[in-house]
Coordinates of C-alpha atoms and ligand atoms in Angstrom, one line a residue:
M1 CA -19.6 12.6 -6.4
R2 CA -23.2 11.5 -4.1
F3 CA -23.9 12.5 -0.5
L4 CA -26.2 11.5 2.3
L5 CA -27.5 14.2 4.3
T6 CA -29.4 13.3 7.4
G7 CA -31.4 16.2 8.1
G8 CA -31.0 17.7 5.2
A9 CA -34.3 19.3 4.8
G10 CA -33.2 21.6 8.0
Y11 CA -31.9 24.9 8.3
I12 CA -28.4 24.0 8.0
G13 CA -28.9 21.1 5.7
S14 CA -30.8 22.7 3.2
H15 CA -28.1 25.4 2.6
T16 CA -25.5 22.8 2.4
C17 CA -27.5 21.2 -0.4
V18 CA -27.3 24.2 -2.2
C19 CA -23.8 24.4 -1.9
L20 CA -22.8 21.1 -3.0
L21 CA -25.3 20.7 -6.0
E22 CA -23.8 23.8 -7.1
A23 CA -20.6 22.4 -6.7
G24 CA -21.5 19.4 -9.0
H25 CA -22.2 16.8 -6.8
E26 CA -25.6 14.7 -6.2
V27 CA -27.5 15.1 -3.2
V28 CA -29.6 12.2 -1.1
V29 CA -31.7 13.7 2.0
L30 CA -33.1 11.5 4.6
D31 CA -35.4 13.6 7.1
N32 CA -38.4 12.9 9.3
F33 CA -39.4 16.3 9.3
I34 CA -39.7 16.7 13.0
N35 CA -38.2 20.3 12.6
S36 CA -38.5 20.9 8.9
C37 CA -40.7 20.3 6.1
P38 CA -40.1 19.2 2.4
E39 CA -40.8 22.7 1.1
S40 CA -37.3 23.6 1.8
I41 CA -36.0 20.6 -0.5
R42 CA -38.4 21.8 -3.2
R43 CA -36.9 25.6 -2.9
V44 CA -33.3 23.9 -2.9
E45 CA -34.3 22.5 -6.4
K46 CA -35.5 25.9 -7.3
I47 CA -32.5 27.7 -6.9
T48 CA -30.0 25.4 -8.3
G49 CA -32.3 23.6 -11.1
K50 CA -31.3 20.4 -10.0
K51 CA -33.0 17.5 -8.2
V52 CA -32.7 15.8 -4.6
A53 CA -33.5 12.3 -3.8
L54 CA -35.6 13.1 -1.2
Y55 CA -36.5 9.9 1.4
E56 CA -39.0 10.7 4.4
G57 CA -38.0 8.3 7.6
D58 CA -36.3 8.0 10.8
C59 CA -32.6 8.2 11.2
C60 CA -32.9 5.9 14.2
D61 CA -34.5 3.3 11.7
E62 CA -32.2 0.5 10.9
A63 CA -34.5 -0.6 8.1
F64 CA -35.3 2.3 6.9
V65 CA -31.6 3.7 6.6
N66 CA -29.9 0.3 5.3
R67 CA -32.7 0.9 2.3
V68 CA -32.0 4.2 1.5
L69 CA -28.3 3.2 1.3
D70 CA -29.0 0.3 -0.8
E71 CA -30.9 2.3 -3.2
Q72 CA -28.5 5.3 -3.3
P73 CA -24.8 4.2 -3.3
I74 CA -23.1 7.1 -1.8
D75 CA -19.4 8.3 -1.0
A76 CA -19.9 10.1 2.4
A77 CA -22.4 11.5 5.0
V78 CA -23.3 14.5 6.5
H79 CA -25.0 13.9 9.9
F80 CA -27.3 16.6 10.4
A81 CA -30.3 14.8 11.9
G82 CA -30.7 15.5 15.3
L83 CA -32.9 18.0 18.0
K84 CA -31.7 20.6 19.0
A85 CA -33.7 23.1 21.3
V86 CA -31.0 23.8 24.1
G87 CA -34.1 24.3 26.7
E88 CA -36.2 21.5 25.4
S89 CA -33.5 19.2 26.0
V90 CA -33.4 19.9 29.9
S91 CA -37.5 19.0 29.8
I92 CA -37.5 15.9 28.0
P93 CA -33.7 14.6 28.0
L94 CA -34.1 11.0 27.3
R95 CA -36.0 12.2 24.0
Y96 CA -32.9 14.1 23.2
Y97 CA -30.4 11.0 24.2
Q98 CA -32.6 8.6 22.4
N99 CA -32.8 10.6 19.2
N100 CA -29.5 12.1 19.1
L101 CA -27.6 9.5 20.2
G102 CA -29.9 6.6 18.3
A103 CA -29.3 8.3 15.0
T104 CA -25.6 8.9 15.2
L105 CA -25.5 5.2 16.2
T106 CA -27.4 3.6 13.6
L107 CA -26.4 5.8 10.6
C108 CA -22.6 4.6 11.7
K109 CA -23.8 1.1 11.7
C110 CA -25.9 1.4 8.5
L111 CA -22.9 3.2 6.8
A112 CA -20.1 0.4 8.0
A113 CA -22.4 -2.3 6.5
H114 CA -22.3 -0.7 3.4
N115 CA -18.6 0.1 3.4
V116 CA -19.0 3.7 3.5
K117 CA -16.9 4.9 6.3
R118 CA -16.9 8.8 5.7
I119 CA -19.1 10.7 8.5
V120 CA -19.2 14.9 8.7
F121 CA -20.7 15.3 11.9
S122 CA -22.8 18.5 12.9
S123 CA -21.0 19.3 16.6
S124 CA -21.2 22.5 18.3
A125 CA -19.0 24.9 20.1
T126 CA -21.1 23.9 23.3
V127 CA -18.7 21.2 23.5
Y128 CA -16.1 23.4 24.9
G129 CA -18.6 24.2 28.3
D130 CA -18.0 27.6 30.2
S131 CA -14.5 27.9 28.7
K132 CA -12.9 31.0 30.1
I133 CA -10.1 30.9 27.2
V134 CA -11.0 32.5 24.2
P135 CA -10.7 32.4 21.1
M136 CA -11.6 28.6 21.4
S137 CA -9.3 26.3 19.5
E138 CA -9.8 22.6 18.7
N139 CA -6.9 21.6 21.3
L140 CA -9.0 23.1 24.2
P141 CA -9.9 20.3 26.5
M142 CA -14.0 19.6 25.9
G143 CA -16.0 21.0 29.0
S144 CA -18.7 20.4 30.8
C145 CA -21.7 21.0 28.9
T146 CA -24.8 22.6 30.8
N147 CA -27.7 20.8 29.1
P148 CA -28.4 17.4 27.5
Y149 CA -28.5 18.8 24.2
G150 CA -25.1 19.8 24.6
W151 CA -24.1 16.4 26.2
T152 CA -25.3 14.4 23.0
K153 CA -23.3 16.5 20.8
W154 CA -20.2 15.6 23.2
M155 CA -21.2 12.3 23.6
S156 CA -21.6 11.4 19.5
E157 CA -17.9 12.9 19.2
R158 CA -17.0 10.7 21.7
I159 CA -18.7 7.5 20.0
L160 CA -17.3 8.5 16.1
Q161 CA -13.9 8.9 17.8
D162 CA -13.7 5.4 19.4
A163 CA -15.1 4.2 16.0
A164 CA -12.3 5.7 14.0
F165 CA -9.8 4.2 16.7
A166 CA -11.1 0.4 16.7
D167 CA -11.5 0.7 12.3
P168 CA -8.5 3.1 10.9
E169 CA -10.6 2.8 7.8
W170 CA -13.3 5.6 9.0
S171 CA -12.6 9.2 8.1
V172 CA -14.4 11.3 10.6
M173 CA -15.2 15.0 10.5
L174 CA -16.2 16.8 13.8
L175 CA -17.3 20.0 13.0
R176 CA -18.0 22.2 15.4
Y177 CA -20.4 25.2 14.3
F178 CA -20.3 28.6 16.3
N179 CA -23.4 30.5 16.0
P180 CA -25.0 29.8 12.2
V181 CA -27.5 33.0 11.0
G182 CA -28.6 34.4 7.8
A183 CA -30.3 32.7 4.7
H184 CA -29.5 32.1 1.1
E185 CA -29.1 35.0 -0.8
S186 CA -32.2 34.2 -2.7
G187 CA -34.4 34.7 0.1
L188 CA -35.8 31.3 -1.0
I189 CA -34.6 29.4 1.9
G190 CA -33.8 30.0 5.5
E191 CA -34.2 29.4 9.4
D192 CA -37.5 28.2 10.0
P193 CA -38.3 27.3 13.6
I194 CA -41.3 25.7 14.8
G195 CA -42.9 27.8 17.3
M196 CA -41.3 30.4 19.7
P197 CA -37.3 30.7 18.7
N198 CA -34.8 30.8 21.6
N199 CA -32.0 31.8 19.3
L200 CA -31.0 35.4 18.9
M201 CA -31.2 36.3 15.2
P202 CA -34.9 34.7 14.7
L203 CA -36.2 36.6 17.5
I204 CA -34.7 39.6 16.2
C205 CA -36.5 39.1 12.8
R206 CA -39.6 38.5 15.1
A207 CA -39.1 42.0 16.7
A208 CA -38.3 43.8 13.6
G209 CA -41.4 42.2 12.0
G210 CA -43.6 43.3 14.8
K211 CA -44.6 39.7 15.9
L212 CA -42.5 40.4 19.5
P213 CA -43.5 43.6 20.7
M214 CA -39.6 43.7 22.6
L215 CA -36.5 41.5 22.1
S216 CA -34.7 41.0 25.3
V217 CA -31.0 41.6 25.7
F218 CA -29.8 38.6 28.4
G219 CA -27.5 40.3 30.8
S220 CA -25.5 43.7 30.7
D221 CA -23.0 42.9 33.4
Y222 CA -20.7 40.4 31.7
D223 CA -17.0 40.9 31.3
T224 CA -17.0 42.1 27.8
P225 CA -16.6 45.3 26.4
D226 CA -20.1 46.7 26.8
G227 CA -21.4 44.0 29.2
T228 CA -23.6 42.1 27.0
C229 CA -22.6 38.4 25.8
V230 CA -20.2 38.0 22.8
R231 CA -21.0 35.3 20.0
D232 CA -19.2 34.2 16.6
Y233 CA -21.8 34.6 14.4
I234 CA -21.1 32.8 11.1
H235 CA -23.4 33.3 8.0
V236 CA -24.9 29.8 6.9
M237 CA -23.9 30.0 3.7
D238 CA -19.9 30.0 4.8
L239 CA -20.8 27.2 6.9
A240 CA -22.2 25.2 3.9
N241 CA -19.3 25.7 2.0
G242 CA -17.5 24.5 4.9
H243 CA -19.0 20.9 4.5
L244 CA -18.1 20.8 1.1
K245 CA -14.6 21.5 2.0
A246 CA -15.2 19.1 4.9
L247 CA -16.2 16.2 2.3
E248 CA -13.2 16.8 -0.2
Y249 CA -11.0 16.1 2.7
A250 CA -12.7 13.0 4.2
V251 CA -12.8 11.4 0.5
S252 CA -9.3 11.2 0.6
H253 CA -8.1 11.1 4.2
K254 CA -8.8 8.5 6.9
G255 CA -9.0 9.4 10.5
V256 CA -10.1 11.9 12.9
E257 CA -10.5 15.6 12.5
I258 CA -12.0 18.3 14.6
V259 CA -12.5 21.3 13.1
N260 CA -14.1 25.0 14.5
L261 CA -16.6 26.7 11.9
G262 CA -16.5 30.4 12.9
T263 CA -15.3 33.5 11.4
G264 CA -13.0 34.0 14.4
E265 CA -14.6 37.6 15.3
G266 CA -16.8 37.9 18.1
Y267 CA -20.0 40.5 18.5
S268 CA -22.0 41.3 21.3
V269 CA -25.7 41.5 21.7
L270 CA -25.7 45.0 21.2
Q271 CA -23.3 45.2 18.3
M272 CA -25.5 42.9 16.4
I273 CA -28.7 44.7 17.1
R274 CA -26.9 48.1 15.9
T275 CA -25.8 45.9 12.8
F276 CA -29.4 44.7 12.1
E277 CA -30.8 47.9 12.4
E278 CA -28.3 49.6 9.8
A279 CA -28.1 46.8 7.3
N280 CA -32.0 47.1 7.3
D281 CA -32.8 50.6 7.5
L282 CA -35.1 49.9 10.7
K283 CA -35.5 50.7 14.6
L284 CA -35.8 47.5 16.9
P285 CA -37.8 47.3 20.1
W286 CA -35.4 46.1 22.5
R287 CA -34.7 46.3 26.4
M288 CA -32.1 45.2 29.1
A289 CA -33.2 42.0 31.1
D290 CA -31.7 39.7 33.3
R291 CA -29.3 37.1 32.1
R292 CA -30.3 33.9 30.7
P293 CA -29.1 30.9 32.8
G294 CA -26.8 28.7 31.1
D295 CA -24.9 31.6 28.8
I296 CA -21.6 32.4 29.2
A297 CA -19.9 35.6 28.2
A298 CA -17.9 35.1 25.0
S299 CA -17.5 32.4 22.8
Y300 CA -15.6 32.7 19.5
S301 CA -13.3 30.2 17.5
N302 CA -9.9 30.1 16.4
P303 CA -10.7 29.2 12.9
A304 CA -7.2 29.1 11.7
K305 CA -7.4 24.8 11.7
A306 CA -10.1 25.3 9.1
A307 CA -7.9 27.4 7.0
D308 CA -4.8 25.4 7.3
L309 CA -6.5 22.1 6.9
L310 CA -9.7 22.8 4.3
G311 CA -8.7 26.3 2.8
W312 CA -11.9 27.5 4.1
K313 CA -12.5 31.0 5.7
A314 CA -15.6 32.4 6.4
T315 CA -16.3 35.5 3.7
H316 CA -19.8 37.1 4.6
T317 CA -20.1 39.8 7.1
L318 CA -22.4 40.5 10.1
N319 CA -24.3 42.8 8.0
D320 CA -24.4 40.0 5.2
M321 CA -25.7 38.1 8.0
C322 CA -28.5 40.5 9.1
R323 CA -29.6 41.6 5.7
D324 CA -30.1 37.9 4.4
A325 CA -31.7 36.8 7.6
W326 CA -34.0 39.9 7.3
H327 CA -34.8 39.6 3.4
W328 CA -35.6 35.8 3.7
Q329 CA -37.8 36.9 6.6
T330 CA -39.9 39.5 4.5
L331 CA -40.1 37.4 1.8
N332 CA -41.5 34.5 3.9
P333 CA -42.8 35.9 6.8
N334 CA -44.7 32.3 7.9
G335 CA -41.7 30.6 7.0
Y336 CA -42.3 27.6 4.5
R337 CA -45.9 27.7 5.3
A338 CA -47.8 30.0 3.1
Ligands
NAD401 P1 -33.1 21.6 12.1 O1 -33.8 21.4 13.0 O2 -33.1 22.8 11.3 O3 -32.2 20.4 11.1 C1 -32.2 19.1 11.9 C2 -33.1 18.2 11.2 O4 -32.8 17.1 11.2 C3 -34.5 18.6 10.6 O5 -34.7 18.6 9.4 C4 -35.4 17.4 11.3 O6 -36.3 17.3 11.0 C5 -34.2 16.3 11.1 N1 -34.5 15.5 12.2 C6 -33.9 15.4 13.8 N2 -33.9 14.1 14.2 C7 -34.3 13.4 13.1 C8 -34.3 11.9 13.0 N3 -34.4 10.9 13.9 N4 -34.4 11.4 11.8 C9 -34.5 12.1 10.3 N5 -34.5 13.3 10.7 C10 -34.3 14.1 12.0 O7 -31.5 22.2 12.6 P2 -30.0 23.2 12.0 O8 -29.9 24.5 13.0 O9 -30.3 22.7 10.6 O10 -28.8 22.0 12.8 C11 -28.7 20.8 12.1 C12 -27.3 20.1 13.1 O11 -26.7 21.2 13.3 C13 -28.2 20.0 14.2 O12 -27.3 18.6 14.7 C14 -27.9 20.8 14.9 O13 -27.7 20.2 16.2 C15 -26.7 21.1 14.6 N6 -26.1 22.6 15.2 C16 -27.0 23.5 14.7 C17 -26.4 24.9 15.2 C18 -27.7 25.8 15.2 O14 -27.2 27.3 16.1 N7 -28.6 25.7 14.2 C19 -25.5 24.8 16.1 C20 -24.3 24.1 16.3 C21 -24.8 22.5 15.8
UFG402 N1 -29.9 36.5 23.3 C1 -30.4 37.9 24.1 N2 -31.9 37.7 23.9 C2 -32.6 37.1 23.3 C3 -31.8 35.9 22.7 C4 -30.6 35.3 22.7 O1 -29.9 38.6 24.3 O2 -34.1 37.1 23.1 C5 -28.1 36.6 23.5 C6 -27.9 35.2 24.2 O3 -27.9 35.3 25.9 C7 -26.5 35.1 23.9 C8 -26.9 35.4 22.4 O4 -28.0 36.1 22.5 O5 -25.7 35.6 24.5 C9 -26.9 34.6 21.4 O6 -28.0 33.5 21.9 P1 -28.6 32.3 20.9 O7 -29.6 31.8 21.8 O8 -28.8 32.8 19.6 O9 -27.2 31.5 20.8 P2 -26.1 30.7 21.9 O10 -25.1 31.1 21.7 O11 -26.9 30.5 23.5 O12 -26.1 29.1 21.6 C10 -26.1 28.6 20.5 C11 -26.8 27.4 19.8 C12 -26.3 26.1 20.8 C13 -25.1 25.7 20.8 C14 -24.6 27.3 21.3 C15 -23.2 26.9 21.5 O13 -28.2 27.6 19.6 O14 -27.4 25.0 19.9 O15 -24.6 28.2 20.6 O16 -22.2 26.7 20.3 F1 -25.4 25.3 21.5

């Protein structure tokens, strides 16, 4: 089958390209490179020995998306394209709403015009809000988001559900990712944040590589076993594989399914630091710091639905995630920039 990946040159998209190509599918990538570069796709082609049809342009541009779909008949789309920096979304909310909601609406309109009513959407555990209930199951009520980025995920889920309610021909998979980390085992593709990252793993890698003098652990007084925040870190290749399973499901079912993609295991920031040190035989410089506003104490998934519905389970350990993230970083200290 042939699948369209909007935002397919980005971190999760590029790893999903590898997974889909290796499963024998064809991949069409549409990306404006606002947070990525074509080199990731060249690396995907190197890993797989297969070609990707790559289109540079904006997913909010209806004429452009229609042209891609005219030229490339597809079976389903995976919609990764979006801006994702939580802090930035607080500073420039309208840009986030315009880009993330605009891209979702435009893509749906163009897909429907081409009679392709199958979409897999990149949502986030952020839609659970400040839930005190863990593990988080898909049937938890959606929470109140703490930032515009989170609301764009919340609203996109709503838009896609309403579209499917109005037209039962739609197949919609809302995938709620927990905390994706790690890289392809080759070290050829990985996470390449532009500017100073906000997420824990890229910051750990910077601290390990000497680019960040000291890692701050945000908060030591949470109601968790060691006082630091707990998250469900998931290897990006497991996540990529979840998209393959979701696409296989989407092409043979109609309606909406919401599916968590996480391991079901929660690890604290201190456990992550220790595992990274052990996996890579190094010492990280770190210190305790104040809580980061907006962080919740614990977030981890109930992954049972993904297993039941899709036959999917994460297989990589935290050790694998730390090893592969550092392998990518050591081979590519400046990311995709030479
Ligand atoms: P990323 O920034 O690496 O990838 C997103 C890609 O979309 C980039 O290549 C960017 O250039 C592209 N893009 C953005 N706006 C576009 C537009 N209007 N038109 C065309 N291309 C556009 O991010 P990622 O980590 O790979 O995340 C992929 C998706 O998963 C995003 O929607 C993100 O919000 C979501 N998500 C990510 C995480 C995470 O922690 N990485 C967690 C939950 C959900
Ligand atoms: N942390 C530190 N020090 C740092 C950076 C992070 O201690 O320098 C801690 C945070 O306080 C948090 C944990 O590491 O407890 C993970 O933080 P991340 O920023 O890596 O991830 P978050 O769980 O805060 O956010 C992620 C995604 C969001 C998504 C959210 C909910 O980045 O896009 O999960 O799914 F909205």
